[in-house]
Short mmCIF file of C-alpha atoms in Angstrom, two decimals:
data_model
loop_
_atom_site.label_atom_id
_atom_site.label_comp_id
_atom_site.label_asym_id
_atom_site.label_seq_id
_atom_site.Cartn_x
_atom_site.Cartn_y
_atom_site.Cartn_z
CA MET A 1 -2.17 20.96 1.44
CA SER A 2 -4.76 18.27 2.20
CA VAL A 3 -7.86 20.45 2.16
CA ARG A 4 -9.50 21.55 -1.07
CA ASN A 5 -12.90 22.26 -2.53
CA GLY A 6 -14.84 19.11 -3.32
CA ALA A 7 -17.62 16.69 -2.41
CA GLY A 8 -17.48 13.92 0.17
CA GLY A 9 -19.02 11.02 2.09
CA GLY A 10 -22.21 10.37 4.04
CA GLU A 11 -24.11 7.87 6.16
CA GLY A 12 -24.08 4.12 5.83
CA ARG A 13 -24.56 1.11 8.11
CA GLN A 14 -23.21 -2.39 8.38
CA ALA A 15 -25.08 -5.51 9.43
CA GLY A 16 -25.85 -5.78 13.14
CA PRO A 17 -26.76 -2.77 15.30
CA ALA A 18 -26.66 0.21 12.97
CA ARG A 19 -23.46 2.20 12.69
CA ARG A 20 -21.66 4.22 10.07
CA THR A 21 -19.80 2.38 7.34
CA VAL A 22 -16.52 4.01 6.35
CA ALA A 23 -13.89 3.62 3.61
CA ALA A 24 -10.57 4.09 2.48
CA THR A 25 -6.94 4.86 1.52
CA ALA A 26 -3.46 3.78 2.97
CA ALA A 27 -0.41 4.38 5.34
CA LEU A 28 0.86 4.98 8.84
CA GLY A 29 0.46 8.10 11.02
CA ALA A 30 2.40 8.89 14.15
CA ALA A 31 0.82 10.42 17.25
CA LEU A 32 2.70 13.73 17.08
CA LEU A 33 -0.17 15.78 18.52
CA LEU A 34 -1.10 13.34 21.25
CA THR A 35 -0.57 13.68 24.98
CA GLY A 36 -1.71 11.71 27.97
CA GLY A 37 -1.32 8.14 29.23
CA CYS A 38 0.60 5.93 26.84
CA GLY A 39 -0.09 2.28 27.68
CA THR A 40 1.68 0.93 24.57
CA THR A 41 2.10 -2.84 24.41
CA ARG A 42 4.15 -5.19 22.26
CA THR A 43 1.96 -7.57 20.33
CA ARG A 44 2.12 -10.88 18.57
CA PRO A 45 1.88 -11.14 14.77
CA GLY A 46 -1.66 -10.54 13.53
CA GLY A 47 -2.32 -7.64 15.88
CA ARG A 48 -3.12 -9.70 18.99
CA ARG A 49 -2.03 -8.45 22.41
CA PRO A 50 0.11 -10.80 24.53
CA ASP A 51 -1.74 -12.82 27.13
CA HIS A 52 -0.17 -10.73 29.88
CA GLY A 53 0.67 -7.08 30.27
CA PRO A 54 -1.22 -3.80 30.46
CA ALA A 55 -4.04 -2.99 28.11
CA PHE A 56 -3.46 -0.25 25.57
CA VAL A 57 -4.86 3.16 26.53
CA PRO A 58 -5.80 5.38 23.54
CA ARG A 59 -4.84 9.03 23.84
CA LEU A 60 -6.88 12.04 22.81
CA PRO A 61 -5.28 14.94 20.91
CA ALA A 62 -4.44 17.90 23.11
CA PRO A 63 -6.51 21.04 22.43
CA THR A 64 -4.51 23.99 21.11
CA GLY A 65 -6.48 26.93 22.51
CA PRO A 66 -5.52 29.21 25.42
CA HIS A 67 -8.37 28.24 27.74
CA ARG A 68 -8.36 25.53 30.37
CA LEU A 69 -11.50 23.45 30.18
CA GLY A 70 -14.37 22.52 32.45
CA VAL A 71 -16.91 19.83 31.67
CA THR A 72 -20.19 18.55 33.00
CA THR A 73 -22.99 16.27 31.87
CA LEU A 74 -26.72 16.93 32.03
CA TYR A 75 -29.54 14.39 32.13
CA LEU A 76 -32.50 15.90 30.29
CA VAL A 77 -36.03 14.48 30.14
CA ASP A 78 -38.72 15.59 27.69
CA PRO A 79 -42.11 14.60 29.12
CA SER A 80 -43.91 15.73 25.96
CA ARG A 81 -42.41 12.97 23.76
CA HIS A 82 -42.55 9.22 23.81
CA ASP A 83 -39.27 7.55 22.89
CA PRO A 84 -39.50 6.59 19.19
CA TRP A 85 -37.31 3.49 19.61
CA ASP A 86 -38.90 1.87 22.67
CA HIS A 87 -42.66 2.03 23.27
CA ARG A 88 -42.15 1.34 26.99
CA LEU A 89 -40.44 4.70 27.46
CA THR A 90 -43.12 7.37 27.75
CA ARG A 91 -40.61 10.21 28.14
CA ARG A 92 -37.67 11.00 25.90
CA GLU A 93 -34.38 10.91 27.86
CA ILE A 94 -31.23 12.62 26.54
CA MET A 95 -27.68 12.99 27.81
CA ILE A 96 -25.50 15.95 26.90
CA THR A 97 -21.93 16.95 27.68
CA VAL A 98 -21.10 20.65 28.09
CA ARG A 99 -17.47 21.77 27.66
CA TYR A 100 -16.51 25.37 28.41
CA PRO A 101 -13.59 27.68 29.25
CA ALA A 102 -12.96 27.30 32.97
CA ARG A 103 -12.18 30.02 35.49
CA ALA A 104 -10.01 27.64 37.55
CA VAL A 105 -9.42 23.90 37.49
CA GLU A 106 -7.55 23.21 40.73
CA GLY A 107 -9.31 20.59 42.83
CA HIS A 108 -11.42 19.36 39.89
CA PRO A 109 -10.39 15.98 38.47
CA VAL A 110 -9.72 15.38 34.79
CA ALA A 111 -12.74 13.68 33.23
CA PRO A 112 -12.56 10.32 31.48
CA GLN A 113 -13.70 10.16 27.89
CA MET A 114 -16.33 7.52 28.67
CA THR A 115 -18.12 6.44 31.82
CA PRO A 116 -17.14 2.94 33.01
CA GLY A 117 -20.47 1.41 32.00
CA ALA A 118 -20.44 2.97 28.54
CA ALA A 119 -16.79 2.01 27.98
CA LYS A 120 -17.49 -1.62 28.83
CA VAL A 121 -20.33 -1.78 26.30
CA PHE A 122 -18.34 0.17 23.72
CA ALA A 123 -15.44 -2.31 23.92
CA GLY A 124 -17.71 -5.20 22.96
CA LEU A 125 -20.02 -3.36 20.59
CA ASP A 126 -17.84 -1.19 18.37
CA PRO A 127 -15.77 -4.00 16.81
CA ARG A 128 -19.07 -5.37 15.48
CA PHE A 129 -19.60 -2.13 13.61
CA HIS A 130 -15.98 -1.76 12.49
CA PRO A 131 -14.56 -5.31 12.21
CA GLY A 132 -10.96 -4.10 12.07
CA LEU A 133 -11.07 -2.74 15.61
CA PRO A 134 -9.53 -4.94 18.31
CA THR A 135 -11.92 -7.08 20.36
CA SER A 136 -9.54 -7.07 23.34
CA GLY A 137 -6.38 -5.42 24.59
CA VAL A 138 -7.74 -1.85 24.84
CA ASP A 139 -8.78 -0.13 28.06
CA TRP A 140 -11.34 2.34 26.72
CA ALA A 141 -12.35 3.39 30.24
CA ALA A 142 -8.82 4.68 30.97
CA THR A 143 -8.68 7.33 28.21
CA ARG A 144 -8.59 10.75 29.83
CA THR A 145 -9.77 14.03 28.40
CA HIS A 146 -8.26 17.48 28.92
CA ALA A 147 -11.30 18.90 30.76
CA HIS A 148 -11.92 19.12 34.49
CA THR A 149 -15.19 17.85 35.93
CA GLY A 150 -17.33 20.57 37.48
CA ALA A 151 -14.75 23.36 37.21
CA PRO A 152 -16.28 26.85 37.51
CA ALA A 153 -16.97 28.59 34.21
CA GLN A 154 -15.41 31.87 33.21
CA PRO A 155 -17.92 34.71 33.85
CA VAL A 156 -18.13 35.61 30.16
CA GLY A 157 -21.07 35.03 27.81
CA ARG A 158 -19.78 32.83 25.00
CA PRO A 159 -21.23 31.56 21.72
CA VAL A 160 -22.63 28.04 21.93
CA LEU A 161 -21.96 25.23 19.46
CA LEU A 162 -24.22 22.18 19.41
CA HIS A 163 -22.61 18.89 18.34
CA THR A 164 -24.61 15.91 17.05
CA PRO A 165 -22.59 12.74 16.32
CA GLY A 166 -22.75 10.24 13.49
CA GLY A 167 -25.44 7.59 13.21
CA GLY A 168 -24.87 4.95 15.88
CA ASP A 169 -22.02 6.91 17.47
CA PRO A 170 -22.04 8.03 21.10
CA ARG A 171 -21.35 11.69 21.74
CA THR A 172 -18.05 10.71 23.39
CA LEU A 173 -16.48 9.86 19.99
CA GLY A 174 -16.39 13.58 19.21
CA THR A 175 -14.46 14.56 22.34
CA GLY A 176 -11.23 15.76 20.68
CA LEU A 177 -12.90 18.22 18.31
CA ALA A 178 -15.27 19.47 21.01
CA GLU A 179 -12.34 20.13 23.36
CA GLU A 180 -10.46 21.95 20.62
CA LEU A 181 -13.36 24.33 19.98
CA ALA A 182 -14.01 24.91 23.70
CA SER A 183 -10.33 25.67 24.30
CA HIS A 184 -10.64 28.52 21.77
CA GLY A 185 -13.58 30.12 23.55
CA TRP A 186 -16.82 28.40 22.56
CA VAL A 187 -19.17 26.48 24.81
CA VAL A 188 -19.68 23.11 23.11
CA VAL A 189 -22.75 20.98 23.83
CA SER A 190 -22.50 17.37 22.60
CA ILE A 191 -25.83 15.55 22.30
CA ASP A 192 -26.46 11.81 22.60
CA HIS A 193 -29.46 10.40 20.74
CA PRO A 194 -30.40 7.30 22.80
CA GLY A 195 -31.72 4.33 20.89
CA ASP A 196 -29.72 5.54 17.90
CA ALA A 197 -26.38 5.98 19.74
CA GLY A 198 -24.36 2.83 20.26
CA GLU A 199 -24.39 3.20 24.03
CA VAL A 200 -25.50 5.88 26.51
CA GLU A 201 -25.04 5.69 30.27
CA PHE A 202 -27.58 7.57 32.40
CA PRO A 203 -27.06 8.68 36.03
CA VAL A 204 -30.29 7.00 37.13
CA THR A 205 -32.45 4.04 36.22
CA THR A 206 -36.22 4.01 35.76
CA PRO A 207 -38.83 1.23 36.01
CA ALA A 208 -39.08 1.19 32.21
CA ARG A 209 -35.29 1.36 31.81
CA PRO A 210 -33.79 -0.74 34.63
CA SER A 211 -30.24 -0.61 33.24
CA PRO A 212 -28.22 2.61 33.43
CA VAL A 213 -26.71 1.84 29.99
CA ARG A 214 -28.93 1.92 26.93
CA THR A 215 -27.68 0.45 23.64
CA THR A 216 -28.74 1.02 20.05
CA VAL A 217 -31.88 -0.69 18.79
CA LEU A 218 -31.05 -0.12 15.11
CA ARG A 219 -30.24 -2.96 12.73
CA GLY A 220 -29.06 -2.90 9.12
CA ASP A 221 -28.49 0.09 6.87
CA ALA A 222 -30.78 3.03 7.58
CA ARG A 223 -30.18 4.34 4.05
CA THR A 224 -31.92 1.23 2.67
CA ASP A 225 -35.05 1.90 4.74
CA PRO A 226 -36.69 5.29 4.01
CA ASP A 227 -39.03 5.14 7.02
CA LEU A 228 -36.20 4.25 9.40
CA PHE A 229 -33.94 6.98 8.05
CA ARG A 230 -36.74 9.52 8.39
CA THR A 231 -37.29 8.51 12.03
CA VAL A 232 -33.55 8.79 12.75
CA ILE A 233 -33.33 12.35 11.44
CA ASP A 234 -36.72 13.52 12.74
CA THR A 235 -35.79 12.26 16.22
CA ARG A 236 -32.45 14.01 16.12
CA LEU A 237 -34.05 17.28 15.03
CA ALA A 238 -36.56 17.05 17.88
CA ASP A 239 -33.75 16.24 20.33
CA THR A 240 -31.84 19.29 19.13
CA ARG A 241 -34.84 21.60 19.59
CA PHE A 242 -35.38 20.23 23.10
CA VAL A 243 -31.73 20.71 24.06
CA LEU A 244 -31.88 24.32 22.91
CA ALA A 245 -34.93 24.87 25.10
CA GLN A 246 -33.15 23.34 28.09
CA LEU A 247 -30.10 25.51 27.52
CA ALA A 248 -32.44 28.51 27.76
CA VAL A 249 -33.57 27.17 31.15
CA LEU A 250 -29.92 26.89 32.18
CA ALA A 251 -29.11 30.40 30.95
CA ALA A 252 -32.06 31.74 32.95
CA GLY A 253 -30.43 30.48 36.15
CA ARG A 254 -32.34 27.25 36.69
CA ASN A 255 -31.08 23.68 36.70
CA PRO A 256 -32.52 21.52 33.88
CA ASP A 257 -30.84 18.30 35.09
CA ALA A 258 -33.70 15.85 35.71
CA ALA A 259 -31.73 14.13 38.50
CA GLY A 260 -31.09 17.46 40.23
CA ARG A 261 -27.32 17.09 40.10
CA PRO A 262 -25.38 20.27 40.90
CA LEU A 263 -24.13 22.53 38.13
CA PRO A 264 -20.65 24.04 37.80
CA ASP A 265 -20.53 27.56 39.15
CA GLY A 266 -21.32 30.19 36.53
CA LEU A 267 -22.26 27.75 33.77
CA GLY A 268 -25.58 29.38 32.91
CA ARG A 269 -23.99 32.85 32.65
CA ALA A 270 -21.42 31.46 30.20
CA LEU A 271 -24.10 30.78 27.56
CA ASP A 272 -24.82 33.48 25.00
CA LEU A 273 -27.86 31.99 23.29
CA ARG A 274 -28.08 34.90 20.87
CA ARG A 275 -25.08 33.28 19.14
CA VAL A 276 -25.63 29.57 18.56
CA GLY A 277 -24.18 27.32 15.87
CA ILE A 278 -24.31 23.61 15.20
CA TYR A 279 -22.06 20.97 13.67
CA GLY A 280 -22.47 17.26 13.12
CA HIS A 281 -20.99 14.22 11.47
CA SER A 282 -22.79 11.91 9.01
CA ALA A 283 -26.41 11.63 10.29
CA GLY A 284 -25.38 14.44 12.61
CA GLY A 285 -24.33 16.48 9.59
CA THR A 286 -27.74 15.91 8.03
CA THR A 287 -29.28 17.07 11.31
CA ALA A 288 -27.07 20.15 11.57
CA ALA A 289 -27.87 21.38 8.05
CA GLN A 290 -31.60 20.80 8.35
CA ALA A 291 -31.72 22.32 11.85
CA LEU A 292 -30.09 25.47 10.44
CA TYR A 293 -32.88 25.65 7.87
CA ASP A 294 -35.63 24.99 10.43
CA ASP A 295 -34.52 27.22 13.30
CA ARG A 296 -33.50 30.83 12.84
CA CYS A 297 -31.99 30.80 16.33
CA LEU A 298 -29.11 28.91 14.76
CA ARG A 299 -26.65 31.26 13.09
CA ALA A 300 -24.25 28.88 11.29
CA ALA A 301 -23.73 25.16 10.71
CA VAL A 302 -21.15 22.60 9.56
CA ASN A 303 -22.19 19.35 7.89
CA LEU A 304 -19.39 16.80 8.12
CA GLU A 305 -20.28 14.36 5.34
CA GLY A 306 -24.02 13.93 5.92
CA PHE A 307 -26.58 13.18 3.20
CA LEU A 308 -29.14 15.89 2.44
CA ASP A 309 -31.66 13.64 0.77
CA HIS A 310 -33.88 10.77 1.85
CA PRO A 311 -33.28 7.28 0.50
CA SER A 312 -35.57 6.34 -2.36
CA VAL A 313 -38.37 3.83 -2.00
CA ARG A 314 -37.28 2.55 -5.42
CA PRO A 315 -33.75 1.18 -5.75
CA GLY A 316 -31.66 3.14 -8.22
CA ARG A 317 -33.96 6.17 -8.06
CA ALA A 318 -33.17 9.46 -6.35
CA GLY A 319 -34.99 10.12 -3.11
CA PRO A 320 -36.56 13.43 -2.07
CA LEU A 321 -34.28 16.21 -0.98
CA PHE A 322 -34.42 17.63 2.52
CA PRO A 323 -35.86 21.17 2.54
CA VAL A 324 -32.42 22.67 3.19
CA ALA A 325 -31.14 21.20 -0.09
CA ARG A 326 -34.36 21.89 -1.99
CA HIS A 327 -34.68 25.55 -1.00
CA GLY A 328 -31.20 26.57 0.18
CA VAL A 329 -30.42 28.50 3.34
CA ASP A 330 -29.58 32.15 3.93
CA ARG A 331 -27.12 31.61 6.80
CA PRO A 332 -23.57 30.23 6.62
CA LEU A 333 -23.34 26.49 6.04
CA LEU A 334 -20.09 24.58 5.46
CA LEU A 335 -20.08 21.12 3.83
CA VAL A 336 -16.94 19.08 4.51
CA GLY A 337 -16.26 15.69 2.91
CA THR A 338 -13.52 13.13 2.33
CA ASP A 339 -12.32 11.45 -0.85
CA GLY A 340 -12.43 8.00 0.75
CA PHE A 341 -16.14 7.56 1.37
CA PRO A 342 -17.84 5.05 -0.96
CA GLY A 343 -21.12 6.97 -0.92
CA ARG A 344 -19.60 10.22 -2.15
CA THR A 345 -21.24 9.96 -5.58
CA GLU A 346 -24.65 9.52 -4.00
CA LEU A 347 -23.89 12.34 -1.57
CA ALA A 348 -22.88 14.72 -4.38
CA ARG A 349 -26.45 14.92 -5.73
CA SER A 350 -27.94 16.52 -2.63
CA TRP A 351 -24.90 18.69 -1.95
CA SER A 352 -24.88 19.93 -5.54
CA ALA A 353 -28.57 20.82 -5.30
CA LEU A 354 -27.90 22.92 -2.23
CA LEU A 355 -24.85 24.62 -3.74
CA ALA A 356 -26.80 25.49 -6.89
CA HIS A 357 -28.96 28.07 -5.08
CA PRO A 358 -27.64 31.39 -6.37
CA HIS A 359 -28.12 33.47 -3.22
CA GLY A 360 -27.09 30.86 -0.64
CA ARG A 361 -24.18 31.08 1.76
CA THR A 362 -23.07 27.46 1.51
CA ARG A 363 -19.48 26.45 0.85
CA ARG A 364 -17.90 23.04 0.30
CA ARG A 365 -14.47 21.65 1.24
CA GLN A 366 -12.79 18.26 0.95
CA ILE A 367 -9.97 16.67 2.94
CA ARG A 368 -7.96 14.38 0.72
CA HIS A 369 -6.52 10.97 1.64
CA THR A 370 -9.01 10.55 4.45
CA ALA A 371 -12.15 8.50 5.10
CA HIS A 372 -15.46 8.97 6.86
CA ALA A 373 -14.39 8.49 10.49
CA VAL A 374 -11.63 11.10 10.27
CA PHE A 375 -14.17 13.52 11.77
CA THR A 376 -14.29 11.42 14.98
CA ASP A 377 -11.76 10.49 17.64
CA TYR A 378 -10.79 7.51 15.51
CA ALA A 379 -8.62 9.96 13.55
CA ALA A 380 -6.28 9.79 16.55
CA PHE A 381 -7.10 6.33 17.89
CA ALA A 382 -6.84 4.21 14.73
CA PRO A 383 -3.20 5.15 13.96
CA GLN A 384 -2.32 4.50 17.61
CA LEU A 385 -3.98 1.09 17.50
CA GLN A 386 -2.10 0.30 14.30
CA THR A 387 1.24 1.33 15.83
CA ALA A 388 0.50 -0.87 18.86
CA GLY A 389 -0.18 -3.85 16.59
CA LEU A 390 -3.86 -3.93 17.50
CA MET A 391 -5.16 -2.87 14.08
CA THR A 392 -3.95 -3.52 10.54
CA ALA A 393 -2.94 -0.75 8.16
CA ARG A 394 -5.72 -1.77 5.82
CA ASP A 395 -8.39 -1.52 8.53
CA ARG A 396 -7.00 1.77 9.83
CA ASN A 397 -7.07 3.26 6.35
CA ALA A 398 -10.61 2.03 5.73
CA LEU A 399 -11.70 3.77 8.89
CA VAL A 400 -9.92 7.13 8.75
CA GLY A 401 -7.75 7.16 5.63
CA ALA A 402 -4.01 7.32 4.96
CA LEU A 403 -3.29 10.90 5.99
CA ASP A 404 -0.96 11.21 8.97
CA PRO A 405 -2.92 12.35 12.07
CA ALA A 406 -0.41 15.15 12.48
CA ARG A 407 -2.05 16.58 9.33
CA SER A 408 -5.60 15.21 9.34
CA ILE A 409 -6.48 16.31 12.87
CA PRO A 410 -5.33 19.94 12.39
CA ALA A 411 -7.07 20.00 8.99
CA VAL A 412 -10.46 19.10 10.46
CA ARG A 413 -9.98 21.33 13.48
CA GLY A 414 -8.81 24.25 11.37
CA LEU A 415 -11.81 24.16 9.05
CA LEU A 416 -14.31 24.30 11.91
CA ARG A 417 -12.35 26.78 13.99
CA THR A 418 -11.93 29.18 11.05
CA PHE A 419 -15.58 28.87 10.01
CA PHE A 420 -17.04 29.49 13.45
CA ALA A 421 -14.51 32.23 14.24
CA ARG A 422 -15.76 34.07 11.17
CA HIS A 423 -19.47 33.68 11.88
CA LEU A 424 -19.70 33.21 15.68
CA PRO A 425 -16.48 34.68 17.07
CA PRO A 426 -15.77 34.36 20.78
CA ARG A 427 -15.35 37.77 22.34
#
C-alpha cells in the first residue's frame, strides 16, 4: 500500500510569479479512473504537438460518490479590508466555488473547470512556474467537470468543507478532490486568494480593476522572505474568516454575491454551519491548520504538506512556529505529506513540534512515490500529458511523482474521505 505514517513536503516558489516548487520520483501512469473528453494527439519527438490537429483536452477524474453534483460561484467583497497586494483596491474581492449534492441536474449544463479568461492566462502562466508543462497544444478551457451549473441543491443540511489551494494556485486546480468529497455528501467551498492565486476571473470589472482577470503579484520564493510569507498566510486566514461569515449570510436566506447573481435553489438550506471543516494544500495546508487553531467553529482540518513555521530572518536558523504547532490543537487535524518533496526535512521540524503535544488529536500520514502536486489536479493531468507526448517522464515525476494515478488519486481521496467521514459525517 502506498500510504503510511510519515512526514512530507511544504511550500516553495520558483523564480517569476510565485508558485509552488515540487519534486520527485519516476514512471508512467495510465488514466484508468478518468472520464470525459479525450482529445489525444500524436506528437513529434521532444513532446511537441504537430502543427495541425486538435489540442489535447485534459480529463478530470470521475467522482465515486452516489450524489450528482451542482456547482455555482460567488463573488464576495469585503469592504472592511484593503487588498494587501494592490494599494489601489480599497475592498478585498474574493471568488469562491460551491459544490454540493444536487436534487436534479436536467437542464443544467456541465461546468467547465476554468472560465475562458482564466484558462487563457493559465495556459501562458503555469509553464513559467512548472517548466516541464507544455507551452502549447493543450486546450485548458475545454476540460469539463462533473458538476452542473446552478442545479438545485438537495433539501438536506450538510457539513461544509472549506478548501484553500496551494500558494500561487487557483482554486480550480483542486476540482477533482472537491468533486469527490461533494459526491459523498459534503458541501465543498473552494476559495481563491486573489493577488496570491495565479489567476482569478471575476464576473465584473471595477474602476480600480479594469480587467476581469487578476494575476498573481508575487515574485520569488515566499519562504525566503519572512514578511512576505506572513502576509500570504495572514491574508488567507482573513479571507477564510470572511468566507465563513458570508456562508452564514447565505444560510440565513440572503444572497451574499456582490454582483447580485442568482443562487441555485435551496443552496442556503444545504449548509449546516454547525459542522464545518477545512482542508488545504501547501500554503493552504498552513492556513487550514492555523485556522483550526484560531476558530472553534471549525471542527476538523487536513493539512496537505504545508509548513507550520515561519521562515527565519537568519539563513540556517529555525523560524518561529505558528501557534498551532507551538501549542497544539484539541480538535482533529490530519497532516499528509509525500516522500518526494525537497523541503520535507525542513517541514518535519514544525510537524514534529505539533505531534509532540501529548493531548493533541493530530495524526500524520505519508503517500509514497509521490511529489508535492499530487494533491492537485496535476495528479491526473501530468500522466495524461506525458502519455500524449506533451510532457517528459522526468518532468511528470518531478511534479506529481511516479505512482500510477490509478493508485495515487484514490489514496489522496481515501485519506480525506475517511478522515472527514469520521469527524464530520454526512447524514
